[in-house]
Short mmCIF file of C-alpha atoms in Angstrom, two decimals:
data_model
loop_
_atom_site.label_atom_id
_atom_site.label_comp_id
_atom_site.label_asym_id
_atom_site.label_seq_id
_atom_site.Cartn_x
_atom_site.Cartn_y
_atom_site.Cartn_z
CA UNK A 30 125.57 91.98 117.50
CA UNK A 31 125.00 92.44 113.40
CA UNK A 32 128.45 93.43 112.47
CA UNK A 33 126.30 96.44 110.17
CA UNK A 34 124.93 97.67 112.72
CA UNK A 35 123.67 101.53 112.34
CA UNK A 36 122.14 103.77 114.89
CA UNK A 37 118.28 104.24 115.28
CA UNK A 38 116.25 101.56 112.31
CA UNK A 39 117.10 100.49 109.50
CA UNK A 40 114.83 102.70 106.88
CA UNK A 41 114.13 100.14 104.45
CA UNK A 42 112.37 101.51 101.23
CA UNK A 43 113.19 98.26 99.07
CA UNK A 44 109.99 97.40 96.60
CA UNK A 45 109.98 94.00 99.27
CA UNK A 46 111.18 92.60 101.51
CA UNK A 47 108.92 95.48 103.29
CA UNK A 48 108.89 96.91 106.96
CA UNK A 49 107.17 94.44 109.45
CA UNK A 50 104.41 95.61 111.68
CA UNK A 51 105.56 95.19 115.00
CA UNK A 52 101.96 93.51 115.81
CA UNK A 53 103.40 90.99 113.26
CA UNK A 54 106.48 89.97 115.08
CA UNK A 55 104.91 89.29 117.92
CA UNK A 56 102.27 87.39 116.50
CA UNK A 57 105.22 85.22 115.05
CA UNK A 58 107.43 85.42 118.42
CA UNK A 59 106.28 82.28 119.62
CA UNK A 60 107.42 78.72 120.03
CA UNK A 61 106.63 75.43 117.14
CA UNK A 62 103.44 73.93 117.22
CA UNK A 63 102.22 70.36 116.21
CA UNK A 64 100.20 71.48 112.88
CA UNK A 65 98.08 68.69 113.46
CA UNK A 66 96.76 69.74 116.32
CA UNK A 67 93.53 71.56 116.25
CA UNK A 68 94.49 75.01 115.99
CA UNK A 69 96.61 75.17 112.84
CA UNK A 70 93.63 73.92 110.63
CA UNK A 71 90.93 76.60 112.54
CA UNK A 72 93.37 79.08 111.89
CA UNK A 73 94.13 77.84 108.46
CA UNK A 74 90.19 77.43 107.42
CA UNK A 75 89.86 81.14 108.14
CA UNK A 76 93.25 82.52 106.51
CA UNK A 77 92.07 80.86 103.07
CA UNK A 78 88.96 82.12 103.44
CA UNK A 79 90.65 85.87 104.43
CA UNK A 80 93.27 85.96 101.80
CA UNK A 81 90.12 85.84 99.48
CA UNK A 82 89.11 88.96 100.44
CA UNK A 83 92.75 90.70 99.13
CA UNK A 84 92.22 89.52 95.95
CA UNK A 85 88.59 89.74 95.36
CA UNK A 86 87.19 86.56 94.77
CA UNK A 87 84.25 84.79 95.59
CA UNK A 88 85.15 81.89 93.43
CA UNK A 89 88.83 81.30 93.58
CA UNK A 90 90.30 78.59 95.81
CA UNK A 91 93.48 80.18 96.93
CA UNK A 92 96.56 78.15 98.38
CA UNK A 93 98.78 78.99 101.15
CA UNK A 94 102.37 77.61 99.76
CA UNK A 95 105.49 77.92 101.57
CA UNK A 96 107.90 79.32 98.74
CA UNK A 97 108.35 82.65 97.48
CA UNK A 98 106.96 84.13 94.21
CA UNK A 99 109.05 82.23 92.03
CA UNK A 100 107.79 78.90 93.23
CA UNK A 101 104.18 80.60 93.49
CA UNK A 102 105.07 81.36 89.51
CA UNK A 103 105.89 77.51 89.00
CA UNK A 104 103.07 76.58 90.69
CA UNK A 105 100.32 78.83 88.43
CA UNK A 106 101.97 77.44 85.17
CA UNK A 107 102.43 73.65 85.85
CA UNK A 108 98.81 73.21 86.60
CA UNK A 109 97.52 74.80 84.46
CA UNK A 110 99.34 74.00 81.62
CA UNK A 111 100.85 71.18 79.44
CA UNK A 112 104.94 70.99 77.91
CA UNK A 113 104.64 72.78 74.55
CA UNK A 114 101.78 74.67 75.62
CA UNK A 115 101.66 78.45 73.64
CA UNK A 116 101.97 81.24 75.99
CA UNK A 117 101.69 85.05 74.92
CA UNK A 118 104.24 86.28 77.95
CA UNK A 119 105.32 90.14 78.09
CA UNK A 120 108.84 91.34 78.58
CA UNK A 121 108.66 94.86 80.22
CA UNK A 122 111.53 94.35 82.90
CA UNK A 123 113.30 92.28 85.17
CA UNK A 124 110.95 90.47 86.89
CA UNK A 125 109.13 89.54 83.84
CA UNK A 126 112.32 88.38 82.64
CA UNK A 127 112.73 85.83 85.16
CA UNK A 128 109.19 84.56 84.98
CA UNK A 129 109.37 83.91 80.98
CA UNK A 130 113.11 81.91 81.44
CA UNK A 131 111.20 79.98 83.56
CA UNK A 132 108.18 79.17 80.89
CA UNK A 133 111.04 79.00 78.45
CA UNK A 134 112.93 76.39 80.90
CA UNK A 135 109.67 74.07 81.38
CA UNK A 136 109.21 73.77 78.02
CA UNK A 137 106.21 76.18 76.94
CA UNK A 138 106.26 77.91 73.68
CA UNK A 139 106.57 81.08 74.78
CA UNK A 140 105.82 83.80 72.23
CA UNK A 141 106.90 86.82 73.66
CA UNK A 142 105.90 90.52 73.54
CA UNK A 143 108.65 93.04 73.98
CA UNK A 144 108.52 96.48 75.24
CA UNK A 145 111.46 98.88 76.27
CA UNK A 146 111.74 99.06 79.89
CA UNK A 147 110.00 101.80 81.39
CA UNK A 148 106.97 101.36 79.24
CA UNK A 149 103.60 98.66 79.60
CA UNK A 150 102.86 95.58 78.12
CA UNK A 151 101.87 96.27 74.17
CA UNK A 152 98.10 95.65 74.23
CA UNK A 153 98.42 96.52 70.86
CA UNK A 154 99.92 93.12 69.61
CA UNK A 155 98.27 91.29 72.04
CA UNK A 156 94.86 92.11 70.38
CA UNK A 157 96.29 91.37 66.99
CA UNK A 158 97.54 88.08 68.06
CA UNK A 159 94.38 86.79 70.05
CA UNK A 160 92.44 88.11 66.62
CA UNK A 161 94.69 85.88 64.68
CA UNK A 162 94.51 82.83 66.65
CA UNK A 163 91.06 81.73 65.64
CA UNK A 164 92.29 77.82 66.30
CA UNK A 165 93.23 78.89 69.73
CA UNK A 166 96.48 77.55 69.73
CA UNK A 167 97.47 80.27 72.90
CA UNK A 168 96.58 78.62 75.91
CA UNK A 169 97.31 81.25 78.07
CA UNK A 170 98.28 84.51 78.68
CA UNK A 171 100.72 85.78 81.31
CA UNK A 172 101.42 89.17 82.33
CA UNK A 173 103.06 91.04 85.82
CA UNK A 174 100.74 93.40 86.92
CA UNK A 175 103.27 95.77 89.04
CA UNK A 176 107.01 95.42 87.01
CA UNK A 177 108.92 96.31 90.30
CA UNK A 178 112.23 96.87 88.43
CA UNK A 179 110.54 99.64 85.85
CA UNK A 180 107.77 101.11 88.23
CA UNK A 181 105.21 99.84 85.50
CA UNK A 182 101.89 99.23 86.30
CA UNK A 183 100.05 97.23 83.42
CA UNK A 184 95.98 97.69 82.70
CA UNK A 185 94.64 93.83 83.24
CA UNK A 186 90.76 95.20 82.87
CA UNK A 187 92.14 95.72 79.52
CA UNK A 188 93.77 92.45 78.62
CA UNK A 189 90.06 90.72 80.18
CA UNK A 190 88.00 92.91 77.58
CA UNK A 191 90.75 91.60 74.87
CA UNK A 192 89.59 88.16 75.57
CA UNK A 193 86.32 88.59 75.48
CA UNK A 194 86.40 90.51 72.75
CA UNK A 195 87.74 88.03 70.70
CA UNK A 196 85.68 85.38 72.21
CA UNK A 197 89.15 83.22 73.35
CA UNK A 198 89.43 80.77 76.00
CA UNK A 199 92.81 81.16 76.99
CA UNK A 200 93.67 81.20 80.94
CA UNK A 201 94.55 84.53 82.18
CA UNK A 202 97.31 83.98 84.60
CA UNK A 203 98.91 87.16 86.84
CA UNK A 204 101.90 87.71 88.93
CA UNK A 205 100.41 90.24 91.57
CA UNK A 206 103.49 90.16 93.49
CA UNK A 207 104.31 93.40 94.45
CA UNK A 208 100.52 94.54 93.66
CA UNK A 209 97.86 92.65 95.78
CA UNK A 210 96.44 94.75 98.84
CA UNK A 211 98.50 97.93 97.14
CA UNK A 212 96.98 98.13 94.28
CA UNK A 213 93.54 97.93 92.85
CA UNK A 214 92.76 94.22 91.92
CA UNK A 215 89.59 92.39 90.94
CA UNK A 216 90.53 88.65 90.01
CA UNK A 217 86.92 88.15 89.72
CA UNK A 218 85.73 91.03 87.79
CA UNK A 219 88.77 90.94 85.74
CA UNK A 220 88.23 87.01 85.11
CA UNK A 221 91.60 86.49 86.00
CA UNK A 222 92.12 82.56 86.46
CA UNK A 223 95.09 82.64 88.56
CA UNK A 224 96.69 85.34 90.26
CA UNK A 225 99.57 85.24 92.88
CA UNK A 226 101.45 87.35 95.60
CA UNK A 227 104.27 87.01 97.86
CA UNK A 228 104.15 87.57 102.07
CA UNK A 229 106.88 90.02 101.52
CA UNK A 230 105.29 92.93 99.84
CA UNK A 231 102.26 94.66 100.65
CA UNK A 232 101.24 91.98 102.97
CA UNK A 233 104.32 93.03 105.32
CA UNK A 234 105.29 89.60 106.07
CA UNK A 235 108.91 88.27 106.09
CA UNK A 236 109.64 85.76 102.54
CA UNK A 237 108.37 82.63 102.77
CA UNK A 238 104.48 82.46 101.54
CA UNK A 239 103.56 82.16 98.13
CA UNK A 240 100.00 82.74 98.05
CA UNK A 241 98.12 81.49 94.31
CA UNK A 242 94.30 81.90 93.74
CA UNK A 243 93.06 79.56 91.40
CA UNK A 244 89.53 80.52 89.16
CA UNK A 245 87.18 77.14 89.01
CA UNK A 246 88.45 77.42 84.91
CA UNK A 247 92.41 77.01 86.41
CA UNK A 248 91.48 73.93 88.82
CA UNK A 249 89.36 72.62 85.37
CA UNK A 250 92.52 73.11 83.65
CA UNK A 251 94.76 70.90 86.35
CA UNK A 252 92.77 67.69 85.32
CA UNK A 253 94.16 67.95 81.73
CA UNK A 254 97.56 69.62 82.23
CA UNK A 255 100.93 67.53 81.90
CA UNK A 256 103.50 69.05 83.36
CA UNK A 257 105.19 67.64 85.89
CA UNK A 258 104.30 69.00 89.55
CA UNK A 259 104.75 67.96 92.95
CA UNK A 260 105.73 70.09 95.57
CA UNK A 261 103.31 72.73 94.17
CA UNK A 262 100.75 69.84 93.13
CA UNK A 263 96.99 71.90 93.63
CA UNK A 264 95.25 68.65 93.82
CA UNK A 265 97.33 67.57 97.41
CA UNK A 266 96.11 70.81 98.81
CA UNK A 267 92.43 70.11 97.76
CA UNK A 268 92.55 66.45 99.27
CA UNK A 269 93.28 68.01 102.41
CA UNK A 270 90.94 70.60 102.44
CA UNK A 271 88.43 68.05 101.68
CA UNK A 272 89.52 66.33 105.22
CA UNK A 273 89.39 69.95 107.14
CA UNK A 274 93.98 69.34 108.08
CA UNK A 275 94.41 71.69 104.78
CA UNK A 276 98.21 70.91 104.55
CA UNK A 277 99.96 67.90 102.71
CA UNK A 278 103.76 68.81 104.27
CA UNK A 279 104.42 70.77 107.31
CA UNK A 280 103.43 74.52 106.84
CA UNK A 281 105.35 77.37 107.87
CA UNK A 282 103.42 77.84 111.12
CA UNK A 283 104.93 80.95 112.42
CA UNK A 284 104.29 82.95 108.93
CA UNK A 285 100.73 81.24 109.62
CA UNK A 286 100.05 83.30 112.63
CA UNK A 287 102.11 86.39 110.95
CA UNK A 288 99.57 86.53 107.87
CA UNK A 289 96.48 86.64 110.76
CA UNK A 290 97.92 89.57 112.50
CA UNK A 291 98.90 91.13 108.81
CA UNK A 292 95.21 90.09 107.68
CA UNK A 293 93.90 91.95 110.92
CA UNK A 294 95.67 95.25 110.30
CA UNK A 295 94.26 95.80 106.73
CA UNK A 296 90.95 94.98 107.15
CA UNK A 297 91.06 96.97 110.01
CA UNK A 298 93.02 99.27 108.20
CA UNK A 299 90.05 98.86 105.44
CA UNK A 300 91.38 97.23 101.68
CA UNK A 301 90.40 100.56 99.84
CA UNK A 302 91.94 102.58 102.60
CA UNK A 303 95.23 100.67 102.45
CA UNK A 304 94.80 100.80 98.56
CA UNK A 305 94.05 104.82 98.60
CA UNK A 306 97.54 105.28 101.45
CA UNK A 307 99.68 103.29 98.48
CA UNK A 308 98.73 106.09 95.53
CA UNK A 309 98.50 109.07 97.99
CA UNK A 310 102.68 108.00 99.06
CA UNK A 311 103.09 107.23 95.69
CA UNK A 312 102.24 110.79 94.36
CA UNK A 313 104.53 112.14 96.67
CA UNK A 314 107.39 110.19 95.75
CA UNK A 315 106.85 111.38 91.64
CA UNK A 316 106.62 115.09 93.06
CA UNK A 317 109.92 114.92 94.86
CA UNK A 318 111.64 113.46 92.41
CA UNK A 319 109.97 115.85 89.76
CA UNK A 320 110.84 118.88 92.44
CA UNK A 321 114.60 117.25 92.05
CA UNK A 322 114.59 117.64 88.47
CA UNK A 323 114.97 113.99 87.60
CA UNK A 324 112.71 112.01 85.64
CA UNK A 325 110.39 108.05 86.24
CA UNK A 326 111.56 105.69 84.69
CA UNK A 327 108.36 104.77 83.65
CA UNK A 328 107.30 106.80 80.56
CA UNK A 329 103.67 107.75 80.73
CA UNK A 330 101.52 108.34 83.52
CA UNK A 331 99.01 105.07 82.66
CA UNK A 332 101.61 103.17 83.80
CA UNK A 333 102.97 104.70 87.00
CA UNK A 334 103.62 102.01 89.80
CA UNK A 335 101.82 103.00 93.40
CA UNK A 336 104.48 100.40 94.88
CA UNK A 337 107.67 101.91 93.67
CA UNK A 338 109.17 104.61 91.79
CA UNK A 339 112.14 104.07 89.57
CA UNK A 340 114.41 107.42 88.98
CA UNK A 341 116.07 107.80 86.44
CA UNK A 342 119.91 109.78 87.09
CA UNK A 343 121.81 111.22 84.65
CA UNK A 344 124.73 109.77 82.81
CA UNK A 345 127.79 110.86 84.72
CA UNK A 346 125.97 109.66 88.25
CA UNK A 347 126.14 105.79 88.80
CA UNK A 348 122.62 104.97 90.55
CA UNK A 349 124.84 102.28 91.95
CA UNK A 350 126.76 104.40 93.80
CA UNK A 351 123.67 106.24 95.31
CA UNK A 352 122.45 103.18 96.55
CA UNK A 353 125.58 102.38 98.19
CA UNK A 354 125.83 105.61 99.83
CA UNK A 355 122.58 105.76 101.55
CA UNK A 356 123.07 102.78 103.12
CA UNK A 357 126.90 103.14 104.14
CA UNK A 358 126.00 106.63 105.57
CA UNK A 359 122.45 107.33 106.05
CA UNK A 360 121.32 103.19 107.08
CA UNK A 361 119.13 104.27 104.37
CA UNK A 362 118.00 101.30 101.98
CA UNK A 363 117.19 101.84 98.21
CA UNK A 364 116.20 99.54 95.88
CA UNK A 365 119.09 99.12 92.68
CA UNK A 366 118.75 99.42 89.00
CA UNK A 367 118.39 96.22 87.44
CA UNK A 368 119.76 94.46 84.15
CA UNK A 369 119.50 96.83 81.48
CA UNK A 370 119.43 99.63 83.84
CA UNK A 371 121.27 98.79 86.31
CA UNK A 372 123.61 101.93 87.08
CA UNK A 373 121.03 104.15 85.38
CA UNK A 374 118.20 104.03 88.44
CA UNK A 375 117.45 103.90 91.68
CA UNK A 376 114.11 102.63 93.12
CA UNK A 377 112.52 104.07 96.05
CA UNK A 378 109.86 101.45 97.43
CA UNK A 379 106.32 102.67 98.92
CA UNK A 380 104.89 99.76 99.45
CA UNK A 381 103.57 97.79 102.67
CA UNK A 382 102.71 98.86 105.91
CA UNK A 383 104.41 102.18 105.72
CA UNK A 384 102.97 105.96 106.48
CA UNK A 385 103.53 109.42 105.43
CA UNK A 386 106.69 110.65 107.68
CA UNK A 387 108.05 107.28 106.94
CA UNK A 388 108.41 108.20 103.30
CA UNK A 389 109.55 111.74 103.97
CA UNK A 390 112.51 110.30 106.26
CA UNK A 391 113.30 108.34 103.11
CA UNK A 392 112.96 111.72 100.97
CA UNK A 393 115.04 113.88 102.94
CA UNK A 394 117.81 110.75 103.06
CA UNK A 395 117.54 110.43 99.06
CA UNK A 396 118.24 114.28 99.00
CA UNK A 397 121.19 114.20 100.88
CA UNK A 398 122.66 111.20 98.92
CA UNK A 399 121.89 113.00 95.77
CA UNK A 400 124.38 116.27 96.96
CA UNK A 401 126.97 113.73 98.46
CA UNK A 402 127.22 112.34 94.69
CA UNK A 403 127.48 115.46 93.09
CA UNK A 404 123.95 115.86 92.06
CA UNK A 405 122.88 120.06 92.09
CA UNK A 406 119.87 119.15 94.43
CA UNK A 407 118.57 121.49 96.33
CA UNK A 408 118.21 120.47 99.68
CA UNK A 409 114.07 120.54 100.95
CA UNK A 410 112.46 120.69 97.45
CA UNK A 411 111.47 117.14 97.07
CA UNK A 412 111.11 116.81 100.86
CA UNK A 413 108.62 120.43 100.36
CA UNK A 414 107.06 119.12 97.18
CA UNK A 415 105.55 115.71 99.11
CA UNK A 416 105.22 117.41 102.49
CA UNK A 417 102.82 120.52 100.85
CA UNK A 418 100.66 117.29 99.15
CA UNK A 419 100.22 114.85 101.64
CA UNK A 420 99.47 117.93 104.11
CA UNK A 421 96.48 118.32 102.14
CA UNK A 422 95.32 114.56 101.35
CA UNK A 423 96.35 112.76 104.16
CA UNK A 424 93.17 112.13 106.08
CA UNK A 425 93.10 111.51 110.01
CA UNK A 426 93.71 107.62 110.87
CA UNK A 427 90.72 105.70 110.72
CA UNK A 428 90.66 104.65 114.18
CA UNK A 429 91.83 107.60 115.95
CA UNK A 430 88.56 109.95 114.41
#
């Protein structure tokens, strides 16, 4: 037995890892498999031809990598790109933190664009820099669509008509981690040239499935970039999709048959649906905490996150402690404040496979956490705020009409 083990479920409203459908676990409840056997590659074939779909592509040539985000990050910039390489790479948070020490730590120029945490990427100095580069010395441009640790959402149809705008050739590369198949994305519309997620978020999938989508510009760009790849080498995947196995190293066969099952449930589920459900429990996470009298981190509505909300507490409550709380006494887990606000929020995740009285169970536990830390809530409003909205937009399930 788990020596934390609580009464009734875990309610886990962490920006990822994510609840698992339980048609997932059984899909994945089963024993090892030769992966050279015919099966794995049928099943592979139509999982890269599937995972398309979630990111909206016709043209892209995804792979199926058994990492999480950070290696799926490592494997968009290495090739694609060359040592010494100029990136324009925005600091809004955390996560974009992380991913810029590790274009700083494989030797890119990285010229960075800083915002304070809880606003977007500056769009601004983007479009002054691409109009400025009329050598095109920036050979790419990297941004993180959904910053989970700020709630910020950034506008990439935006950053595409910067490009073209200015007539510049650099690759458009986009961590869609906590985004893809929760929010609205269009990596061919947007000409985005490679774009990644991770199984854990809105795919509902335990960690272990980086999953990149290359633009035919990005696999161009491998036959010219230098830097040094080989577990995440593109062109081993593509020699073995050429002889219909698909993998160059044993894949992770269980998380194989756990993406099908996942797959199933949101196209039968329907993209936009699943898409519409993330803004509509998103809304009524920013009303309850509005109806509590606190405020989002994020600091104008253009940015608000439909995967996660970031509250902001005031200064004599330590968000850590809230987090703490809920999960000591309620089995109730929040996401923390991170870095440079770490002790001033707490994050309440809405992403995944998750459904309206989920999120109000999570409300009403937030609530009570909030009074057991001294915080003048009044028990019900935020809980009566979400409750009155989603009584009114949620629609009846899709395959129950």
């Amino acid at each position: 037995m788990d020596y934390v083990n609580g009464p009734g479920r875990n309610h886990l409203f962490v920006p990822g890892p994510v609840n698992i459908p339980d048609q997932v676990i059984r899909a994945m409840n089963r024993n090892n498999e030769d992966y050279r056997s015919p099966a794995i590659p049928a099943m592979t074939k139509t999982l890269l031809e599937d995972v398309k779909k979630i990111f909206k592509t016709t043209s892209g040539t995804p792979f199926l990598i058994p990492t999480t985000g950070t290696g799926a990050w490592e494997s968009a910039l290495t090739n694609t790109l060359s040592p010494g390489d100029r990136i324009v790479s925005f600091l809004i948070g955390q996560f974009s933190l992380l991913w810029i020490d590790q274009q700083q730590r494989l030797n890119f120029n990285v010229d960075v664009v800083e915002s304070d945490w809880g606003q977007g990427a500056n769009l601004d100095v983007l479009a002054s820099k691409l109009e400025a580069d009329t050598a095109h010395t920036i050979k790419a441009i990297c941004i993180v669509h959904n910053e989970t640790a700020t709630g910020v959402t950034n506008n990439l149809a935006t950053v595409r008509k910067l490009l073209d705008h200015y007539n510049h050739p650099a690759l458009f590369l986009v961590d869609g981690v906590s985004s893809i198949c929760a929010l609205d994305f269009r990596m061919d519309e947007w000409g985005i040239d490679v774009a990644l997620t991770g199984s854990q978020k809105a795919l509902s999938l335990p960690t272990g499935i980086g999953i990149v989508c290359a633009s035919p510009k990005a696999l161009e760009a491998t036959k010219s970039a230098k830097s040094v790849r080989v577990f995440f080498d593109w062109n081993d995947y593509l020699k073995f999709y050429k002889l219909g196995t698909y993998w160059p190293y044993t894949p992770s066969i269980h998380l194989l048959y756990g993406l099908r099952a996942a797959l199933d449930l949101i196209f039968e589920e329907g993209l936009e649906n699943v898409i519409a459900r993330h803004g509509r429990l998103a809304k009524a996470t920013r009303l309850a905490v509005e109806a509590w009298g606190l405020k989002n981190c994020t600091q104008k509505e253009e940015w608000f996150s439909d995967t996660v909300t970031a509250v902001v507490v005031p200064p004599y409550i330590d968000s850590s402690e809230i987090v703490r709380r809920a999960w000591k006494r309620y089995n109730l887990s929040l996401g923390l404040g991170l870095n440079k606000i770490a002790g001033k929020v707490f994050r309440i995740g809405h992403l995944g496979n998750l459904n309206e009285l989920q999120l109000l169970g999570c409300l009403a536990g937030v609530e009570m956490v909030l009074k057991d830390v001294g915080y003048p809530v009044q028990l019900g409003s935020g809980v009566a705020a979400a409750c009155a909205y989603l009584q009114n937009t949620t629609p009846l399930i899709p395959s129950r009409i």
